[in-house]
Short mmCIF file of C-alpha atoms and ligand atoms in Angstrom, two decimals:
data_model
loop_
_atom_site.label_atom_id
_atom_site.label_comp_id
_atom_site.label_asym_id
_atom_site.label_seq_id
_atom_site.Cartn_x
_atom_site.Cartn_y
_atom_site.Cartn_z
CA MET A 1 127.69 59.02 97.33
CA GLY A 2 126.08 59.29 100.76
CA LYS A 3 126.68 61.87 103.45
CA VAL A 4 130.15 63.26 104.12
CA PHE A 5 131.51 63.98 107.60
CA GLY A 6 134.94 65.24 108.56
CA LEU A 7 137.51 66.33 111.08
CA LEU A 8 139.00 69.84 110.93
CA GLY A 9 142.37 70.08 112.66
CA HIS A 10 146.11 70.42 112.21
CA PRO A 11 147.81 67.99 112.16
CA VAL A 12 145.27 65.18 111.71
CA GLY A 13 147.44 62.43 110.21
CA HIS A 14 147.31 60.14 113.27
CA SER A 15 143.67 60.80 114.18
CA MET A 16 141.66 57.78 115.26
CA SER A 17 138.33 59.48 114.42
CA PRO A 18 138.00 58.36 110.74
CA ASN A 19 138.40 54.69 111.69
CA ILE A 20 135.84 54.70 114.51
CA HIS A 21 133.22 56.77 112.68
CA ASN A 22 133.54 54.92 109.36
CA ASP A 23 133.24 51.61 111.20
CA ALA A 24 130.12 52.85 113.03
CA PHE A 25 128.53 54.00 109.73
CA ASN A 26 129.15 50.53 108.24
CA GLN A 27 127.95 48.74 111.34
CA ILE A 28 124.69 50.72 111.60
CA GLY A 29 124.11 50.81 107.83
CA ILE A 30 124.33 54.58 107.33
CA GLU A 31 125.59 55.53 103.87
CA ALA A 32 128.28 58.02 104.87
CA THR A 33 132.03 58.54 104.99
CA TYR A 34 134.27 60.45 107.44
CA HIS A 35 137.48 62.15 106.32
CA ALA A 36 140.28 63.94 108.18
CA PHE A 37 140.89 67.42 106.70
CA ASP A 38 144.22 69.03 107.54
CA VAL A 39 143.27 72.72 107.79
CA GLY A 40 146.00 75.36 108.19
CA LEU A 41 145.40 78.21 110.67
CA GLU A 42 144.83 80.67 107.81
CA PHE A 43 142.00 78.60 106.28
CA VAL A 44 139.63 78.10 109.23
CA LYS A 45 137.02 80.53 107.86
CA GLU A 46 137.12 78.96 104.37
CA ALA A 47 136.92 75.47 105.86
CA VAL A 48 133.76 76.31 107.85
CA HIS A 49 132.15 78.01 104.83
CA GLY A 50 133.15 74.91 102.86
CA ILE A 51 130.96 72.77 105.13
CA ARG A 52 127.95 74.74 103.86
CA ALA A 53 129.16 75.00 100.27
CA LEU A 54 129.92 71.29 99.92
CA GLN A 55 126.95 70.22 102.05
CA ILE A 56 129.15 68.31 104.46
CA ALA A 57 126.75 66.84 107.02
CA GLY A 58 128.87 67.39 110.12
CA CYS A 59 132.39 67.80 111.44
CA ASN A 60 134.53 67.28 114.46
CA VAL A 61 136.96 70.04 115.29
CA THR A 62 140.27 69.41 117.01
CA VAL A 63 143.44 71.26 118.03
CA PRO A 64 144.13 74.07 117.18
CA HIS A 65 140.75 75.17 115.73
CA LYS A 66 138.23 74.53 118.54
CA VAL A 67 137.94 78.22 119.44
CA ALA A 68 138.59 79.75 116.01
CA VAL A 69 135.66 77.99 114.26
CA MET A 70 133.12 79.52 116.65
CA GLU A 71 132.77 82.92 115.01
CA TYR A 72 131.76 81.34 111.67
CA LEU A 73 128.94 79.18 113.05
CA ASP A 74 125.24 80.15 113.06
CA GLU A 75 124.44 78.88 116.54
CA ILE A 76 126.42 77.68 119.56
CA ASP A 77 124.96 75.28 122.09
CA GLU A 78 124.90 76.56 125.70
CA GLU A 79 127.49 74.08 127.05
CA ALA A 80 129.93 74.83 124.18
CA ARG A 81 129.43 78.57 124.84
CA LEU A 82 130.29 78.13 128.53
CA ILE A 83 133.34 76.04 127.63
CA GLY A 84 134.34 78.55 124.97
CA ALA A 85 135.18 75.89 122.39
CA VAL A 86 133.45 73.67 119.83
CA ASN A 87 134.46 70.11 118.91
CA THR A 88 131.33 69.13 116.93
CA ILE A 89 129.50 70.92 114.11
CA VAL A 90 126.09 69.82 112.85
CA ASN A 91 124.94 71.03 109.43
CA GLN A 92 121.19 71.34 109.84
CA ASP A 93 119.93 72.22 106.34
CA GLY A 94 122.66 74.81 105.86
CA LYS A 95 122.57 76.12 109.45
CA LEU A 96 125.81 75.26 111.29
CA ILE A 97 125.38 74.49 115.00
CA GLY A 98 128.36 74.05 117.32
CA TYR A 99 128.48 71.66 120.28
CA ASN A 100 131.18 70.47 122.67
CA THR A 101 131.11 66.79 123.66
CA ASP A 102 134.59 66.58 125.28
CA GLY A 103 133.63 67.40 128.86
CA ARG A 104 130.44 65.39 128.82
CA GLY A 105 132.41 62.46 127.36
CA PHE A 106 134.73 62.63 130.35
CA VAL A 107 131.92 62.90 132.92
CA GLN A 108 130.20 59.90 131.34
CA SER A 109 133.38 57.80 131.61
CA LEU A 110 133.90 58.85 135.23
CA ILE A 111 130.33 57.98 136.29
CA GLU A 112 130.50 54.65 134.44
CA GLU A 113 133.75 53.76 136.20
CA LEU A 114 132.63 54.91 139.66
CA ASN A 115 129.17 53.45 139.28
CA GLU A 116 127.89 56.21 141.54
CA ASP A 117 126.97 59.85 141.19
CA LEU A 118 129.32 62.81 141.67
CA LYS A 119 127.01 65.09 143.65
CA ASP A 120 128.87 64.71 146.96
CA LYS A 121 132.40 64.42 145.50
CA ARG A 122 135.28 66.82 146.00
CA LEU A 123 137.42 67.02 142.88
CA LEU A 124 140.89 68.33 142.06
CA LEU A 125 141.62 69.33 138.49
CA ILE A 126 145.27 69.56 137.45
CA GLY A 127 145.60 71.97 134.52
CA ALA A 128 143.65 74.95 133.24
CA GLY A 129 143.86 74.67 129.44
CA GLY A 130 141.15 73.87 126.90
CA ALA A 131 140.54 70.29 128.07
CA ALA A 132 140.36 71.44 131.70
CA ARG A 133 137.70 74.00 130.85
CA GLY A 134 135.62 71.39 129.01
CA VAL A 135 135.88 68.89 131.85
CA ALA A 136 135.27 71.51 134.58
CA THR A 137 132.19 72.90 132.82
CA ALA A 138 130.64 69.48 132.28
CA LEU A 139 131.36 68.47 135.89
CA MET A 140 129.76 71.64 137.23
CA LEU A 141 126.72 71.34 134.96
CA HIS A 142 126.35 67.74 136.14
CA GLY A 143 126.68 68.75 139.81
CA ILE A 144 129.59 68.17 142.19
CA ARG A 145 130.27 69.20 145.78
CA HIS A 146 133.51 71.15 145.27
CA LEU A 147 136.14 71.79 142.60
CA ALA A 148 139.76 72.79 143.19
CA ILE A 149 142.03 73.70 140.29
CA THR A 150 145.80 73.67 140.29
CA ASN A 151 147.95 74.74 137.37
CA ARG A 152 151.59 75.58 136.66
CA THR A 153 150.43 79.10 135.73
CA LEU A 154 147.97 79.57 138.58
CA GLU A 155 146.21 82.70 137.26
CA LYS A 156 145.00 80.68 134.27
CA ALA A 157 142.70 78.87 136.71
CA ASP A 158 140.82 82.16 137.40
CA PRO A 159 138.36 81.92 134.47
CA ILE A 160 137.31 78.45 135.68
CA VAL A 161 136.78 79.77 139.23
CA GLN A 162 134.72 82.64 137.75
CA LEU A 163 132.65 80.19 135.70
CA ALA A 164 132.08 78.15 138.87
CA LYS A 165 130.55 81.25 140.49
CA THR A 166 128.12 81.58 137.56
CA LEU A 167 127.24 77.90 137.83
CA LYS A 168 126.96 78.12 141.64
CA THR A 169 129.61 75.47 142.30
CA PRO A 170 132.03 76.01 145.22
CA ALA A 171 135.52 76.25 143.67
CA LYS A 172 139.01 77.55 144.37
CA ALA A 173 142.45 77.75 142.76
CA VAL A 174 145.29 76.17 144.74
CA ASP A 175 149.01 76.13 144.02
CA ARG A 176 150.86 72.86 143.57
CA ALA A 177 152.27 72.79 147.13
CA GLN A 178 148.79 73.35 148.65
CA ALA A 179 147.27 70.71 146.38
CA GLU A 180 149.89 68.13 147.32
CA LYS A 181 149.60 68.91 151.05
CA SER A 182 145.81 68.59 151.10
CA LEU A 183 145.51 65.74 148.58
CA ASP A 184 143.63 63.52 151.03
CA GLU A 185 140.68 65.98 150.86
CA TYR A 186 139.88 64.94 147.30
CA ASP A 187 137.76 62.01 146.11
CA VAL A 188 138.67 62.43 142.44
CA ILE A 189 141.89 63.82 140.95
CA ILE A 190 141.98 64.57 137.23
CA ASN A 191 145.08 65.34 135.18
CA THR A 192 144.13 67.50 132.22
CA THR A 193 147.68 68.62 131.43
CA SER A 194 149.92 67.05 128.82
CA VAL A 195 152.47 66.15 131.52
CA GLY A 196 153.27 62.43 131.21
CA MET A 197 152.25 62.16 127.58
CA SER A 198 154.53 60.25 125.21
CA PRO A 199 157.48 60.74 124.79
CA ASN A 200 157.80 62.36 128.27
CA VAL A 201 156.43 59.28 130.00
CA GLU A 202 158.50 59.67 133.20
CA GLU A 203 156.91 63.03 134.11
CA VAL A 204 154.15 63.43 136.71
CA PRO A 205 152.12 66.62 137.25
CA LEU A 206 151.70 66.15 141.03
CA ASP A 207 153.20 64.22 143.95
CA LEU A 208 150.69 61.63 145.18
CA GLY A 209 152.21 61.12 148.65
CA ASN A 210 149.04 62.24 150.48
CA LEU A 211 146.55 60.42 148.25
CA LYS A 212 143.76 58.61 150.09
CA ARG A 213 143.38 54.93 149.21
CA GLU A 214 139.76 55.17 148.10
CA ALA A 215 140.51 58.05 145.70
CA VAL A 216 139.97 57.89 141.95
CA VAL A 217 142.77 59.23 139.76
CA CYS A 218 142.03 60.08 136.12
CA ASP A 219 144.32 61.07 133.29
CA LEU A 220 142.97 62.52 130.05
CA ILE A 221 146.08 61.20 128.31
CA TYR A 222 145.68 57.94 126.37
CA ASN A 223 149.20 57.69 124.95
CA PRO A 224 150.58 55.93 126.93
CA LEU A 225 147.47 54.09 128.11
CA GLU A 226 148.86 54.07 131.64
CA THR A 227 150.77 57.23 132.53
CA LYS A 228 153.29 57.33 135.36
CA LEU A 229 150.66 59.23 137.41
CA LEU A 230 148.20 56.36 137.00
CA LYS A 231 150.89 53.74 137.78
CA LEU A 232 151.78 55.54 141.02
CA ALA A 233 148.10 56.00 141.95
CA LYS A 234 147.44 52.29 141.41
CA LYS A 235 150.37 51.47 143.72
CA GLU A 236 148.70 53.60 146.41
CA GLY A 237 145.53 51.52 146.02
CA ALA A 238 143.53 54.11 144.07
CA THR A 239 141.15 53.40 141.18
CA THR A 240 142.56 54.73 137.90
CA ILE A 241 140.92 55.88 134.67
CA ASN A 242 142.79 56.74 131.45
CA GLY A 243 141.69 59.00 128.58
CA VAL A 244 140.34 56.28 126.25
CA GLY A 245 136.82 56.38 127.73
CA MET A 246 136.61 60.15 127.28
CA PHE A 247 137.82 59.90 123.69
CA VAL A 248 135.31 57.17 122.82
CA ASN A 249 132.42 58.94 124.58
CA GLN A 250 133.05 62.32 122.93
CA ALA A 251 133.06 60.55 119.55
CA ALA A 252 129.86 58.64 120.36
CA LEU A 253 128.14 61.86 121.50
CA SER A 254 129.17 63.63 118.26
CA PHE A 255 127.82 60.66 116.29
CA GLU A 256 124.51 60.99 118.15
CA HIS A 257 124.29 64.72 117.31
CA TRP A 258 124.78 63.93 113.60
CA ASN A 259 122.72 60.78 113.20
CA GLY A 260 120.29 60.59 116.11
CA VAL A 261 121.50 57.08 116.98
CA THR A 262 124.03 55.80 119.51
CA PRO A 263 126.95 53.84 118.03
CA ASP A 264 128.41 50.72 119.66
CA ARG A 265 130.90 52.26 122.10
CA ASN A 266 132.55 48.91 122.91
CA ARG A 267 133.37 48.51 119.24
CA MET A 268 134.73 52.06 119.12
CA ARG A 269 136.88 51.36 122.19
CA LYS A 270 138.28 48.19 120.59
CA ILE A 271 139.31 50.09 117.44
CA VAL A 272 140.93 52.85 119.50
CA LEU A 273 142.89 50.33 121.57
CA GLU A 274 144.01 48.47 118.43
CA GLN A 275 145.16 51.72 116.84
CA LEU A 276 146.97 52.88 119.98
CA GLY A 277 148.68 49.51 120.29
CA GLY A 278 149.97 49.87 116.76
CA THR A 279 151.29 53.44 117.06
CA THR A 280 153.78 55.27 119.18
CA CYS A 281 152.61 54.27 122.65
P1 NAP B 301 146.25 73.11 126.43
O1 NAP B 301 145.04 73.96 126.28
O2 NAP B 301 147.50 73.47 125.69
O3 NAP B 301 146.60 73.07 128.02
C1 NAP B 301 147.77 72.44 128.47
C2 NAP B 301 147.78 72.35 130.00
O4 NAP B 301 148.92 71.58 130.38
C3 NAP B 301 147.91 73.71 130.70
O5 NAP B 301 147.24 73.64 131.95
C4 NAP B 301 149.43 73.81 130.91
O6 NAP B 301 149.82 74.64 131.98
C5 NAP B 301 149.75 72.36 131.24
N1 NAP B 301 151.16 72.03 130.97
C6 NAP B 301 151.74 71.82 129.76
N2 NAP B 301 153.05 71.51 129.91
C7 NAP B 301 153.29 71.54 131.25
C8 NAP B 301 154.45 71.30 132.05
N3 NAP B 301 155.62 70.97 131.49
N4 NAP B 301 154.34 71.38 133.40
C9 NAP B 301 153.15 71.71 133.97
N5 NAP B 301 152.01 71.95 133.27
C10 NAP B 301 152.09 71.86 131.92
O7 NAP B 301 145.98 71.58 126.05
P2 NAP B 301 144.57 70.80 126.16
O8 NAP B 301 143.88 70.87 124.85
O9 NAP B 301 143.90 71.27 127.38
O10 NAP B 301 145.07 69.27 126.32
C11 NAP B 301 145.66 68.82 127.52
C12 NAP B 301 145.79 67.30 127.53
O11 NAP B 301 144.51 66.69 127.47
C13 NAP B 301 146.59 66.71 126.36
O12 NAP B 301 147.42 65.70 126.87
C14 NAP B 301 145.53 66.10 125.47
O13 NAP B 301 146.01 64.98 124.73
C15 NAP B 301 144.50 65.65 126.51
N6 NAP B 301 143.14 65.53 125.93
C16 NAP B 301 142.54 64.29 125.93
C17 NAP B 301 141.26 64.14 125.41
C18 NAP B 301 140.61 62.78 125.41
O14 NAP B 301 139.62 62.60 124.66
N7 NAP B 301 141.05 61.85 126.21
C19 NAP B 301 140.59 65.26 124.89
C20 NAP B 301 141.21 66.51 124.92
C21 NAP B 301 142.50 66.63 125.44
P3 NAP B 301 150.13 76.22 131.75
O15 NAP B 301 148.79 76.89 131.74
O16 NAP B 301 150.97 76.61 132.91
O17 NAP B 301 150.84 76.34 130.43
#
């Protein structure tokens, strides 16, 4: 029957992962299938043990289980440990190893878009939830000049500032008013909140009045493909990046962990865009 891969999450009905991974298996000629498993909060432990019991070759993990799965794994990769969440599980002969490809997927999409390195960039992160921690960790491991974090609940930015100390990256938490006032200090602004996501498409997480023209504005959201924040940034002359690249890259990096080969990311992107076009966006 070939290898079995899966997604553990709740809900998973609209996930794009089965389509892109199954297409990549076909394309590369790997005999395998990928299924979305809707796992209730009370069954996380059983689901992870089930990976071993059923010899499932690997899994992605999505909301709300990225933290909960960790205690049932045999080994956690260093980056996933720093992030505090796992989105990829590899079953290596019965040993379950957890990785996190979300942040690295974002950093890859940012570098590809900028076509230059991030080492001398000053970045502003909007948000301090799970995605923010993944993105911040990957950015700091990659190397940046400075990271500022703003969040509705400002104290939630503290763990990221603490992590920055460990990783020797200059960082600070700033409230929304400070962030907006000093916006022209930042080369890259990244929205990691859900503000602006469908159906609340008229919402923006930050006023862009002081944005500098050569700035890059990113939104992790991909539904809609162009959030109001990105529309306003484009009007100001900024370069904009949506969340599709991050989604495709995290999937491609998971695929590499499982199979040791890189899938065709352009093909993955095409499938994602087709699926988004046909859904609620
Ligand atoms: P999360 O852990 O629940 O964090 C949510 C963040 O959004 C928090 O910082 C929260 O602020 C903020 N927020 C929510 N509603 C807000 C509001 N009305 N006003 C101001 N701030 C608000 O969620 P997450 O997992 O980090 O996901 C965040 C976003 O990233 C989602 O849109 C998700 O779709 C996207 N994402 C995209 C990818 C991709 O591959 N492109 C991957 C992962 C996530 P408080 O702390 O004040 O509550």
